[in-house]
Coordinates of C-alpha atoms in Angstrom, one line a residue:
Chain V
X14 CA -23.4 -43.0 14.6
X15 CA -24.3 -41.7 11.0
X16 CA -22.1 -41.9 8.0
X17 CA -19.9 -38.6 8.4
X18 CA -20.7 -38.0 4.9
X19 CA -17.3 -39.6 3.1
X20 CA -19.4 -42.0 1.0
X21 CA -21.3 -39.1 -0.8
X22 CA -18.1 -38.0 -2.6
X23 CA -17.8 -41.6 -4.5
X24 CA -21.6 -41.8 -5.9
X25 CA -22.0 -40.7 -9.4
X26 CA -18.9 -38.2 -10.5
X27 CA -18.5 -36.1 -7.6
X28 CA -15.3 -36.4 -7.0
X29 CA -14.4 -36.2 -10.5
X30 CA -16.6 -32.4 -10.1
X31 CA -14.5 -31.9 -6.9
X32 CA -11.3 -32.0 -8.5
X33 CA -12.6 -29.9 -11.5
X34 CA -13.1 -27.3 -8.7
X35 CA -10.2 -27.3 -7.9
X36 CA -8.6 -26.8 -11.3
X37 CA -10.3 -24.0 -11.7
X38 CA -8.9 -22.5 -8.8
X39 CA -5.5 -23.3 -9.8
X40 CA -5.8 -22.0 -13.4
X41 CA -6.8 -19.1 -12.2
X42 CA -4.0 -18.7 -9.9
X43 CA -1.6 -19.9 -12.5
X44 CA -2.6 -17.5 -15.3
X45 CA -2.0 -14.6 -12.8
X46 CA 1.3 -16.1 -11.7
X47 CA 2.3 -16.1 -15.3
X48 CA 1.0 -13.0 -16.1
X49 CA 2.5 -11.6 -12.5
X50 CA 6.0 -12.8 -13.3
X51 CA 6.5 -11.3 -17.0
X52 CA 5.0 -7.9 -15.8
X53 CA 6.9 -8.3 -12.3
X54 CA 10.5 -8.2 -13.6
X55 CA 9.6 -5.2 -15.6
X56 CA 8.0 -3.3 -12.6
X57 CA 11.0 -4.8 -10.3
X58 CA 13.6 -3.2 -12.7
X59 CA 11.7 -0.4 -13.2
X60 CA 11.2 0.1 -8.7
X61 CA 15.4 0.2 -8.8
X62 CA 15.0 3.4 -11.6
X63 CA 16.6 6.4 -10.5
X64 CA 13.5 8.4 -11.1
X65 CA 12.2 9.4 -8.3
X66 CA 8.6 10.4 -9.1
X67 CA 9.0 6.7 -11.1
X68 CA 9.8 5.0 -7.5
X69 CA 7.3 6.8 -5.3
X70 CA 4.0 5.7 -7.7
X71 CA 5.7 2.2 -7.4
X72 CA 5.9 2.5 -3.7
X73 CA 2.3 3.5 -3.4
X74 CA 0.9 1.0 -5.8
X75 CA 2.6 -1.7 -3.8
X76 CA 1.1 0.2 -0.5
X77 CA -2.2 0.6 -2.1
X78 CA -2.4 -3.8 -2.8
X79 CA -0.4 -4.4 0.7
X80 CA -3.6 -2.7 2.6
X81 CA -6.6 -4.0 0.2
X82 CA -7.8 -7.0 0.7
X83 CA -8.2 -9.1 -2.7
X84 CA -12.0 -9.3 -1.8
X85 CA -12.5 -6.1 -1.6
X86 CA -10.7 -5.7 -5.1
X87 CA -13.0 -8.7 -6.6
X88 CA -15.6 -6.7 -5.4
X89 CA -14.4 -3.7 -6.9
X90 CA -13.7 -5.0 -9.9
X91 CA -15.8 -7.8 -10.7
X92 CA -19.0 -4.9 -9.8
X93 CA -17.4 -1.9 -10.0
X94 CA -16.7 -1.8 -13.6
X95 CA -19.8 -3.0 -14.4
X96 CA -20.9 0.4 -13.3
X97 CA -18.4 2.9 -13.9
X98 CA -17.3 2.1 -17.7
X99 CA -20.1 -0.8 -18.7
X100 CA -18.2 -3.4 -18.8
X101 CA -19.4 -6.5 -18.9
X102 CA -16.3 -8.8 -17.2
X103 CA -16.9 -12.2 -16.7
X104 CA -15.9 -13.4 -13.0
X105 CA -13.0 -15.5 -14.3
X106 CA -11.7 -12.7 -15.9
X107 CA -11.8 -9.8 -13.1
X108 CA -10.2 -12.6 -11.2
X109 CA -7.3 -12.7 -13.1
X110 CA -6.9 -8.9 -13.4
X111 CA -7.1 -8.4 -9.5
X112 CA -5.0 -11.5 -8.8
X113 CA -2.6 -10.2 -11.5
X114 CA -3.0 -6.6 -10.3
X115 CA -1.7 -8.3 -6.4
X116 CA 0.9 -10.5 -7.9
X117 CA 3.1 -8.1 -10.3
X118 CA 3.5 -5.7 -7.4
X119 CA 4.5 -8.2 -4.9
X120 CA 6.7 -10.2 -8.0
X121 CA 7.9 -6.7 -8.5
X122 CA 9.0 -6.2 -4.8
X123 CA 10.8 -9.1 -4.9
X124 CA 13.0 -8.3 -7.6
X125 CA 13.7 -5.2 -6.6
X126 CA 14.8 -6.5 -3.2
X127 CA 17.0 -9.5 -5.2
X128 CA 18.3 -6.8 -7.8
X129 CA 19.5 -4.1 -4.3
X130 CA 20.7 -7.6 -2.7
X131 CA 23.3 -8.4 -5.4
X132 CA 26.6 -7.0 -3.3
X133 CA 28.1 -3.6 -6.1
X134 CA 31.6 -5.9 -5.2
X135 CA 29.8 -8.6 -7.7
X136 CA 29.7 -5.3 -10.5
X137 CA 33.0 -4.4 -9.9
X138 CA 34.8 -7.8 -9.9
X139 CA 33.1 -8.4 -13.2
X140 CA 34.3 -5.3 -14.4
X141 CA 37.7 -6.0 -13.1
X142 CA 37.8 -9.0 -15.4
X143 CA 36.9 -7.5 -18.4
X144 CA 33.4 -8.6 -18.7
X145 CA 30.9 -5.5 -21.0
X146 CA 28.0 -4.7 -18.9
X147 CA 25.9 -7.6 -21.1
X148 CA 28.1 -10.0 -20.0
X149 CA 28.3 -8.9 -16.7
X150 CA 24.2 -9.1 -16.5
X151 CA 23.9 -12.2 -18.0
X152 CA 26.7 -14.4 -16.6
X153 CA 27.4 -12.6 -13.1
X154 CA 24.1 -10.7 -11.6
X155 CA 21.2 -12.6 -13.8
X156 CA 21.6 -16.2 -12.5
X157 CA 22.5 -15.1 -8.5
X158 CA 19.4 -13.0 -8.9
X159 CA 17.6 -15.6 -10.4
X160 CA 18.4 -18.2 -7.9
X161 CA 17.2 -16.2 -4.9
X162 CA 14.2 -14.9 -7.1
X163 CA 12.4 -18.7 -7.9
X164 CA 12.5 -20.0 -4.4
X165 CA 10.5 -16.8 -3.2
X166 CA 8.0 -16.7 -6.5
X167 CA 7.3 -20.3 -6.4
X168 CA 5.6 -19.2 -2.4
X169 CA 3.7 -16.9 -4.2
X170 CA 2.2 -19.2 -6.0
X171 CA 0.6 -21.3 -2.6
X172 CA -0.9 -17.7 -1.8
X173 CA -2.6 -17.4 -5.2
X174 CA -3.5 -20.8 -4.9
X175 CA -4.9 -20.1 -1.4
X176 CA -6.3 -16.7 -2.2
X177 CA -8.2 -18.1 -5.2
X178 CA -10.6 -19.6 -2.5
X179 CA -12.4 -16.0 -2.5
X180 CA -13.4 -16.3 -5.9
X181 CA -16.7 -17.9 -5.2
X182 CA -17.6 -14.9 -3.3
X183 CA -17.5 -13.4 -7.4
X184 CA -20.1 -16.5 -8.5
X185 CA -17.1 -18.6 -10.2
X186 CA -18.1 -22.3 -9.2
X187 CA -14.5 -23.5 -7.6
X188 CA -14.2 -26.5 -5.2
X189 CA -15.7 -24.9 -2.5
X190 CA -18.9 -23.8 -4.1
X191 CA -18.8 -27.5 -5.6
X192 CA -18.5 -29.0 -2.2
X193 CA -21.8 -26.9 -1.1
X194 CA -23.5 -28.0 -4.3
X195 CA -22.8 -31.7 -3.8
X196 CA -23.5 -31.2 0.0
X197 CA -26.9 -29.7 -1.0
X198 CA -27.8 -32.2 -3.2
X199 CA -27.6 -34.8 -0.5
X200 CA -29.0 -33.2 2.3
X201 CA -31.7 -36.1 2.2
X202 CA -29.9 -38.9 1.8
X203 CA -26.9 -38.2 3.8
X204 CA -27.3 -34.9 6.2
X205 CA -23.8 -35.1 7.7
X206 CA -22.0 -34.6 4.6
X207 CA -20.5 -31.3 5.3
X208 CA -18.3 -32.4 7.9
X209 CA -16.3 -35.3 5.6
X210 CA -17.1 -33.2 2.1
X211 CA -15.6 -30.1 3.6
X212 CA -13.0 -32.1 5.5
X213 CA -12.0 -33.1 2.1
X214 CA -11.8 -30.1 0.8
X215 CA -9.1 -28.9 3.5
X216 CA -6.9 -31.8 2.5
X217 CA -7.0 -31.0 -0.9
X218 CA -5.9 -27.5 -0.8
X219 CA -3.4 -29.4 2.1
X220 CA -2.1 -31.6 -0.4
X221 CA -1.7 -29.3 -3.7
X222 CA -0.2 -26.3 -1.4
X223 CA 2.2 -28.6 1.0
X224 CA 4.4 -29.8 -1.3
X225 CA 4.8 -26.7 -3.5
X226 CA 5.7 -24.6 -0.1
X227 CA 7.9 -27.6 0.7
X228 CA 9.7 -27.2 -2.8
X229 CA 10.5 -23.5 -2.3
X230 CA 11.8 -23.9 0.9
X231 CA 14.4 -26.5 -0.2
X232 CA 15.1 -24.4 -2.8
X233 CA 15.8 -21.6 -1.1
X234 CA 18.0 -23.7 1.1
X235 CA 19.9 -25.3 -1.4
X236 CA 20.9 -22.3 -3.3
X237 CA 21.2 -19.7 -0.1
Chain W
X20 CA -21.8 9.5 -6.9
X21 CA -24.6 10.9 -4.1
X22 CA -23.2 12.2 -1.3
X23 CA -27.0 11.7 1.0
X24 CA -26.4 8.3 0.1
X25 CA -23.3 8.0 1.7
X26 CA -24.1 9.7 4.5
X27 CA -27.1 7.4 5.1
X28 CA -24.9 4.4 5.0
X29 CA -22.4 5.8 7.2
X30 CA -23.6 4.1 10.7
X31 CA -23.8 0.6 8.9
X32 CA -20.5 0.7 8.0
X33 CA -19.3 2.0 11.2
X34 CA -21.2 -0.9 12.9
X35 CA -19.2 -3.2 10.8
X36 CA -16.0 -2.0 11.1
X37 CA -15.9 -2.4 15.1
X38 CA -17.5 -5.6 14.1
X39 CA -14.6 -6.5 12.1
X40 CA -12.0 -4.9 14.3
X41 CA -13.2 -6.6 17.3
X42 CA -13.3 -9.7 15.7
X43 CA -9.2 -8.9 14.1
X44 CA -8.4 -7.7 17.4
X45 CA -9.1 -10.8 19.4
X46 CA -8.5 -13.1 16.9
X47 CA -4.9 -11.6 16.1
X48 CA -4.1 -11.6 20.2
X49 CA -5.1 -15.4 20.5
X50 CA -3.0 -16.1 17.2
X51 CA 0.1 -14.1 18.9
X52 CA -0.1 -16.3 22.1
X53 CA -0.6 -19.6 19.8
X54 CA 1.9 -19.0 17.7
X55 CA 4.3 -18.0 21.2
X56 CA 3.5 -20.9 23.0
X57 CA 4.1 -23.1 19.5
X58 CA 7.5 -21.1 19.0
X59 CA 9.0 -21.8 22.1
X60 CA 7.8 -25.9 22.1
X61 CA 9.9 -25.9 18.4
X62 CA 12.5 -23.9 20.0
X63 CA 13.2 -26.8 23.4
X64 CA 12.4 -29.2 21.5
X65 CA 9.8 -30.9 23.3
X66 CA 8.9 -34.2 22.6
X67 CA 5.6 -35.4 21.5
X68 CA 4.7 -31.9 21.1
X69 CA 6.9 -31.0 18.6
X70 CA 5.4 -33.3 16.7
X71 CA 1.6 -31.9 17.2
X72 CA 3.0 -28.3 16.4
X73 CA 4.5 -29.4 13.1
X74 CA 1.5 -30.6 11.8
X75 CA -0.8 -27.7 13.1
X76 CA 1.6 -25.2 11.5
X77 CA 1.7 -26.9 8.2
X78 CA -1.8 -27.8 7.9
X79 CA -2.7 -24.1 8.7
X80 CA -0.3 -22.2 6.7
X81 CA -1.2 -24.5 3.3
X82 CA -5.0 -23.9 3.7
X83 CA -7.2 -20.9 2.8
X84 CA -8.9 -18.9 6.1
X85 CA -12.0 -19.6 3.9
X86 CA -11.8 -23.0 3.6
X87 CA -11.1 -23.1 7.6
X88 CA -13.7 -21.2 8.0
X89 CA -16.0 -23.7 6.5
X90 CA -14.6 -26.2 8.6
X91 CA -14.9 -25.2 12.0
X92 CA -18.7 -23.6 10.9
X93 CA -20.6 -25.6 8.4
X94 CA -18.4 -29.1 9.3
X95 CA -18.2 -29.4 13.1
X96 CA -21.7 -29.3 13.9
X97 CA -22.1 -32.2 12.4
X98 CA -20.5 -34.2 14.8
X99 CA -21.9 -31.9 17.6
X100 CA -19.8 -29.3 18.1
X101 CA -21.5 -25.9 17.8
X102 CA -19.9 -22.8 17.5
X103 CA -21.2 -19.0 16.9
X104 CA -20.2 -17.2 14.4
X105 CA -18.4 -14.3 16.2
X106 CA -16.7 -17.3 18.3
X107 CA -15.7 -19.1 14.8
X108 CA -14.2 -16.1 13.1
X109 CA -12.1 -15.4 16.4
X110 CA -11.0 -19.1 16.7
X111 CA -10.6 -19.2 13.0
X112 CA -8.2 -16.0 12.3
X113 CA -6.3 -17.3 15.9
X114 CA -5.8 -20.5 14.6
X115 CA -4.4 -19.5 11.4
X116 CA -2.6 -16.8 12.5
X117 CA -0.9 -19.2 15.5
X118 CA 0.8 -20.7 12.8
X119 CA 1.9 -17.9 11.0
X120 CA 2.9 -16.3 14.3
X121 CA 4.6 -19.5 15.4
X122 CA 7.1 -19.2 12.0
X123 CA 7.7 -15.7 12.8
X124 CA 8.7 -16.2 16.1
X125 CA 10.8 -19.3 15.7
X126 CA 13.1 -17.8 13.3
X127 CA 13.4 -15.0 15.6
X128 CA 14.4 -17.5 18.3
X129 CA 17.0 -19.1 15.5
X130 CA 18.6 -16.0 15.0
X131 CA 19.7 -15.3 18.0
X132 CA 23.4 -16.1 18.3
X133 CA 24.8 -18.9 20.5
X134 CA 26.5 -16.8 22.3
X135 CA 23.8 -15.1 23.6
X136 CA 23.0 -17.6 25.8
X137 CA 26.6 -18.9 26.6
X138 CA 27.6 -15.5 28.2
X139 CA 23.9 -15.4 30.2
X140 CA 25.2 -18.5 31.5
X141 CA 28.5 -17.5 32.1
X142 CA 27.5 -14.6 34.3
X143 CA 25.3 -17.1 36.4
X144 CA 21.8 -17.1 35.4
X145 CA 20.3 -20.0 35.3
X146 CA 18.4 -21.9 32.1
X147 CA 14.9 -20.1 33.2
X148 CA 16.0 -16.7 33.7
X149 CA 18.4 -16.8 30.5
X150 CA 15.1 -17.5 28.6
X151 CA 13.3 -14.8 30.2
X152 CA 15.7 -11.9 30.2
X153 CA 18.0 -12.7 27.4
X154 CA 16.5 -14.9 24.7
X155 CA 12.7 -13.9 24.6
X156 CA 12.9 -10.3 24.4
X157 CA 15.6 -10.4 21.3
X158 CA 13.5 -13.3 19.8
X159 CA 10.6 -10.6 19.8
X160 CA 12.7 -7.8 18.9
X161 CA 13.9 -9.8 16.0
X162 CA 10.5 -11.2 14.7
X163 CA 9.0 -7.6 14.7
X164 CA 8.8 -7.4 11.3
X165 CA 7.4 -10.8 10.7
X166 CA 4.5 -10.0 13.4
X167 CA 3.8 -6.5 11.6
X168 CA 3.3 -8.4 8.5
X169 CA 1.1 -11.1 10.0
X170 CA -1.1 -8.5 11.8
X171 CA -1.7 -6.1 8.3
X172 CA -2.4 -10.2 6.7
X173 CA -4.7 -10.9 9.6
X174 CA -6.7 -7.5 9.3
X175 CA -6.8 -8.7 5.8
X176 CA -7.9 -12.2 5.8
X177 CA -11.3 -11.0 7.7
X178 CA -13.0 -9.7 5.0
X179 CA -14.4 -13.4 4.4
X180 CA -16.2 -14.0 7.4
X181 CA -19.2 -12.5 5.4
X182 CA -20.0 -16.2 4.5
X183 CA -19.9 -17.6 8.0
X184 CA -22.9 -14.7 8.6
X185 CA -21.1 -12.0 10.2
X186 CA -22.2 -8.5 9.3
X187 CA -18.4 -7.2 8.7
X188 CA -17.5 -4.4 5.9
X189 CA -18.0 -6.9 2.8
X190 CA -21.4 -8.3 4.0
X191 CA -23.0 -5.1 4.5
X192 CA -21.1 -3.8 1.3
X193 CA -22.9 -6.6 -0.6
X194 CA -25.7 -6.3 1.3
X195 CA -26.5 -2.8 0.1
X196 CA -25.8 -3.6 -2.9
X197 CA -28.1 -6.3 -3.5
X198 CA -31.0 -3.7 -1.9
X199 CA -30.5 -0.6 -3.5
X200 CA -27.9 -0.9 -6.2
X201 CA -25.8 2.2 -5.0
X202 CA -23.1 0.3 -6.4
X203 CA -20.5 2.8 -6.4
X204 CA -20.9 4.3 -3.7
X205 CA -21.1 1.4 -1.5
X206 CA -17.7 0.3 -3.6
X207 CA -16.5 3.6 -2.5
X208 CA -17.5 2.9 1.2
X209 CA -16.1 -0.4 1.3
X210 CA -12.6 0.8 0.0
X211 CA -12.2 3.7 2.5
X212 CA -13.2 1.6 5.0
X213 CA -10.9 -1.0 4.8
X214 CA -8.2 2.1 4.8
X215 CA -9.3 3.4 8.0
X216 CA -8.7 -0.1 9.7
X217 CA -5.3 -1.0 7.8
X218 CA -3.8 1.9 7.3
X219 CA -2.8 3.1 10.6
X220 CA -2.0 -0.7 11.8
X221 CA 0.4 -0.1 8.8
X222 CA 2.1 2.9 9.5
X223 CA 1.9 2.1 13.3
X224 CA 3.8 -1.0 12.6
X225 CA 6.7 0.3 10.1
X226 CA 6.9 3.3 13.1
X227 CA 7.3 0.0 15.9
X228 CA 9.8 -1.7 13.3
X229 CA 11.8 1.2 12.9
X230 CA 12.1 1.9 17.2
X231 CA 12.9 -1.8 18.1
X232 CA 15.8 -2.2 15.2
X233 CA 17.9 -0.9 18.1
X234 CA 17.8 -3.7 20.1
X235 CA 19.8 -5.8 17.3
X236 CA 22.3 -7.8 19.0
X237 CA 25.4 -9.4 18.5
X238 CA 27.6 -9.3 15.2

């Protein structure tokens, strides 16, 4: 039987290029997290406002990025504004503003459910004591709504992480598109090399996206 | 934006869309009996495999559909297993959606109540018929929600079997592109397209979420 293609990953620095794939998909995905997070507690607070017209375009921007899928909003954005205003994006870029775009409505939904879940008895009893409504935020509601908050962003992370796959579809050269290259290459020399190159790249994503999920869940365990 | 245009490319994207929603449809019904049949090993705890299931669930739920994908088209063949395309997307979208399913469902079988089961027993069924009558239907009743949401993520997730070489919405989409550089209005195609799958299955499944929140038992 023929080599299964393990072997091509150890010549020259293509592992090395593997794993650099694979940072950029994880930038990526951490730059939108970032980005999600900061504009998500605004949007979050902002989804509890009384206003109701405020609420409703909240509720249909979160619709409008439940329903889409993020290709077709790579593909929107990454080509579409190329047309429509001229601009001339670079792929990394539109990645980041759709995977931004996805995040701050879900990071928004989330605080908004924590910020409802927070029992008005928890408000009250403060007030009872004698805490001002600072105090009350940042001693009573801010750390229980933090708590049940970081546990549930940490899992949005692993999607963004496994989301960020689509980016080659956008030209960004990312492990997969790395693992075809290298495959290419050694077509000659070694023509089973997709199976252990690609089998590779499953573990990988395996291995960064495992214990992440794995963290959240104790997390959310710990401080149910 | 040219309206002849659009009209032009109308039966292409019609093509794909059943493409894609034939594809979903299957894919999503083998993912629902996966993910059953996973749920209720985890749930009695059978031996050996428990085991298997663990693994299959984890592996699945921390890996892109893309990257799956890839897998079971480009990799396999290598060691002489050959799989179509239509075949691949179906098995693919099943096999990641059996694990997502399997969660679902397991934490719908979790949160039924002990006593659920104790007062079955008590008024004489036996083990089988307390499973069938008793704790399936609530377990389902109860993961509603969590199936609704896998579905909508299924639908979703198709959009890359363009690069195992199906002609779905985003391969003719780029397709047209890349021929006649009707950018826009292909965009434009591509977008309401994707609405008319998803956004019935959506409201559908918030109308099916809302009629089954009846059947909430115990506390």
């Amino acid at each position: 039987m023929q080599s299964l293609g393990i072997d091509v990953l150890f010549k020259g620095t293509n592992f090395i290029r593997l794993l650099g794939g694979l940072w950029v998909a994880v930038r990526i995905s951490l730059i939108s997290v970032a980005l999600s997070i900061l504009l998500g507690l605004v949007v979050g607070v902002l989804m509890t406002s009384r206003s109701k017209i405020l609420r409703a375009l909240f509720r249909i921007y979160l619709e409008i990025v439940r329903i889409m899928p993020q290709m077709v909003l790579l593909f929107v954005v990454y080509f579409g504004t190329t047309r429509v205003f001229g601009w001339n994006l670079a792929a990394e870029t539109s990645a980041v503003i759709v995977f931004t775009f996805w995040g701050v409505a879900e990071m928004g939904d989330l605080v908004r459910g924590a910020l409802i879940s927070i029992p008005k008895i928890q408000y009250e009893s403060a007030e009872a004591l004698g805490l001002v409504p600072t105090q009350t935020y940042r001693y009573v509601i801010l750390p229980q709504t933090v708590r049940r908050l970081i546990p549930l962003s940490i899992n949005l992370v692993t999607r963004m992480i496994k989301t960020t796959s689509l980016v080659m579809m956008i030209g960004i050269v990312e492990v997969l598109k790395v693992a075809q290259q290298i495959i290419e290459a050694n077509r000659r020399v070694s023509p089973n090399a997709a199976f252990g190159v690609f089998a590779v790249v499953f573990l990988l994503y395996f291995l960064i996206c495992w214990p992440i999920g794995r963290l959240a869940a104790y997390l959310e365990k710990r401080w149910a | 934006m040219d309206i002849d245009v659009i009209i032009s490319y109308l039966p292409l994207y019609k093509e794909a869309l059943l493409l894609t929603a034939g594809i979903g449809w299957q894919g999503i019904a083998l993912a629902f009996l996966l993910g059953l049949l996973c749920a209720v090993i985890t749930h009695l705890r059978v031996p050996v495999l428990r085991g298997f299931v663990a693994v299959y669930v984890e592996l699945f739920r921390n890996t892109p559909l893309l990257v799956q994908l890839f897998f079971l088209y480009f990799a396999l063949p290598k060691i002489g297993i050959h799989i179509s395309p239509t075949v691949c997307g179906t098995m693919g979208l099943g096999l990641l959606g059996g694990a997502y399913m399997a969660e679902a469902l397991r934490s719908g079988l979790e949160a039924i109540p002990a006593i659920q089961s104790e007062s079955a027993q008590s008024l004489g069924m036996t083990g089988m018929q307390t499973f069938r009558h008793i704790i399936l239907p609530e377990a389902l009743s109860s993961s509603v929600p969590g199936i609704v949401a896998n579905v909508v993520f299924l639908l979703k997730e198709t959009s890359v079997f363009s690069t195992i070489s199906l002609m779905d919405l985003m391969f003719t989409a780029k397709d047209l592109i890349g021929m006649y550089a009707k950018t826009i209005e292909c965009l434009t195609l591509l977008v309401v397209f994707y609405l008319i799958m998803l956004l019935p299955v959506s409201v559908l499944g918030s109308l099916v979420e809302r009629r089954v929140r009846h059947a909430e038992f115990g506390d």
